[in-house]
Short mmCIF file of C-alpha atoms in Angstrom, two decimals:
data_model
loop_
_atom_site.label_atom_id
_atom_site.label_comp_id
_atom_site.label_asym_id
_atom_site.label_seq_id
_atom_site.Cartn_x
_atom_site.Cartn_y
_atom_site.Cartn_z
CA UNK W 167 24.62 8.64 -2.10
CA UNK W 168 21.18 7.36 -2.54
CA UNK W 169 20.74 4.02 -1.78
CA UNK W 170 16.48 3.07 -2.19
CA UNK W 171 14.23 5.74 -3.86
CA UNK W 172 10.45 5.38 -3.36
CA UNK W 173 8.99 6.20 -6.51
CA UNK W 174 6.16 8.88 -5.80
CA UNK W 175 2.70 8.17 -4.77
CA UNK W 176 0.03 9.74 -7.28
CA UNK W 177 -1.34 13.13 -7.03
CA UNK W 178 -5.01 10.61 -6.87
CA UNK W 179 -4.26 8.34 -4.04
CA UNK W 180 -5.89 9.72 -1.23
CA UNK W 181 -8.40 12.93 -1.54
CA UNK W 182 -8.16 13.13 2.59
CA UNK W 183 -5.50 13.20 5.28
CA UNK W 184 -4.22 9.07 5.42
CA UNK W 185 -1.38 7.28 7.25
CA UNK W 186 0.98 6.45 5.45
CA UNK W 187 0.13 2.87 6.12
CA UNK W 188 -3.00 3.48 4.29
CA UNK W 189 -0.96 5.54 1.21
CA UNK W 190 0.90 2.13 0.92
CA UNK W 191 -2.71 0.54 0.24
CA UNK W 192 -4.15 2.22 -2.20
CA UNK W 193 -1.08 1.71 -3.81
CA UNK W 194 -0.96 -1.30 -3.92
CA UNK W 195 -4.61 -2.13 -4.51
CA UNK W 196 -4.18 1.32 -7.86
CA UNK W 197 -1.03 0.26 -8.74
CA UNK W 198 -0.07 -3.62 -7.64
CA UNK W 199 2.90 -4.18 -10.85
CA UNK W 200 4.08 -0.51 -10.17
CA UNK W 201 8.20 0.89 -9.11
CA UNK W 202 8.27 0.76 -5.78
CA UNK W 203 11.68 1.01 -5.01
CA UNK W 204 14.11 1.01 -6.90
CA UNK W 205 17.99 0.30 -5.04
CA UNK W 206 20.50 1.67 -5.67
CA UNK W 207 22.15 -1.08 -7.40
CA UNK W 208 19.06 -1.41 -10.06
CA UNK W 209 16.39 -3.68 -6.93
CA UNK W 210 13.27 -3.03 -7.93
CA UNK W 211 10.46 -3.99 -5.48
CA UNK W 212 6.67 -3.29 -6.28
CA UNK W 213 4.21 -1.33 -4.58
CA UNK W 214 2.16 -4.97 -4.55
CA UNK W 215 5.36 -6.46 -3.25
CA UNK W 216 6.50 -4.53 -0.69
CA UNK W 217 3.04 -4.22 0.97
CA UNK W 218 3.22 -8.10 1.72
CA UNK W 219 6.11 -8.09 2.52
CA UNK W 220 4.81 -5.51 4.94
CA UNK W 221 1.88 -7.06 5.97
CA UNK W 222 3.77 -10.40 7.23
CA UNK W 223 5.96 -8.31 8.75
CA UNK W 224 2.98 -6.59 10.43
CA UNK W 225 1.44 -9.81 11.53
CA UNK W 226 4.54 -11.53 13.16
CA UNK W 227 4.69 -8.26 14.71
CA UNK W 228 1.32 -8.00 16.56
CA UNK W 229 1.64 -11.98 16.98
CA UNK W 230 4.30 -10.95 19.15
CA UNK W 231 2.63 -8.54 21.14
CA UNK W 232 3.71 -5.10 19.65
CA UNK W 233 1.06 -2.32 19.18
CA UNK W 234 0.04 0.81 19.90
CA UNK W 235 2.20 1.58 22.42
CA UNK W 236 4.60 -0.43 22.15
CA UNK W 237 8.66 1.29 21.34
CA UNK W 238 10.83 -0.55 18.74
CA UNK W 239 13.63 -0.76 17.05
CA UNK W 240 14.25 -0.62 13.57
CA UNK W 241 18.57 -1.68 13.40
CA UNK W 242 19.07 -2.95 9.37
CA UNK W 243 21.71 -2.10 6.51
CA UNK W 244 20.14 -0.21 3.85
CA UNK W 245 17.89 -2.11 1.14
CA UNK W 246 14.28 -3.19 1.03
CA UNK W 247 14.83 -4.75 4.43
CA UNK W 248 14.76 -1.11 6.33
CA UNK W 249 11.64 0.51 4.80
CA UNK W 250 9.06 -3.11 5.09
CA UNK W 251 10.87 -2.42 9.04
CA UNK W 252 9.60 1.09 9.33
CA UNK W 253 7.17 0.93 7.97
CA UNK W 254 5.42 -2.26 9.40
CA UNK W 255 6.57 -0.62 12.80
CA UNK W 256 4.13 2.09 11.37
CA UNK W 257 1.43 0.29 10.68
CA UNK W 258 1.44 -1.80 13.58
CA UNK W 259 2.00 1.18 15.92
CA UNK W 260 -2.10 2.30 14.14
CA UNK W 261 -3.70 -1.07 14.08
#
């Protein structure tokens, strides 16, 4: 059973190898209002909303000292918060 689907990234998002956090930033700039995630119940979030949520959490994590060498566990019920948490953890790790 799929609880959430990540909508396919556009092929032109990044012509060179990059990080997942950078791909999200690129997609938010290019496809801002398009759907990025859709939950099983049909609830959707746009690339711009997803990127903003990730950015807010990254700011919080970095303010608490999370960085490249930090260990971080993401323990949440299935939903958008898991995607935001994992993307924020990887963003904080590459900062």
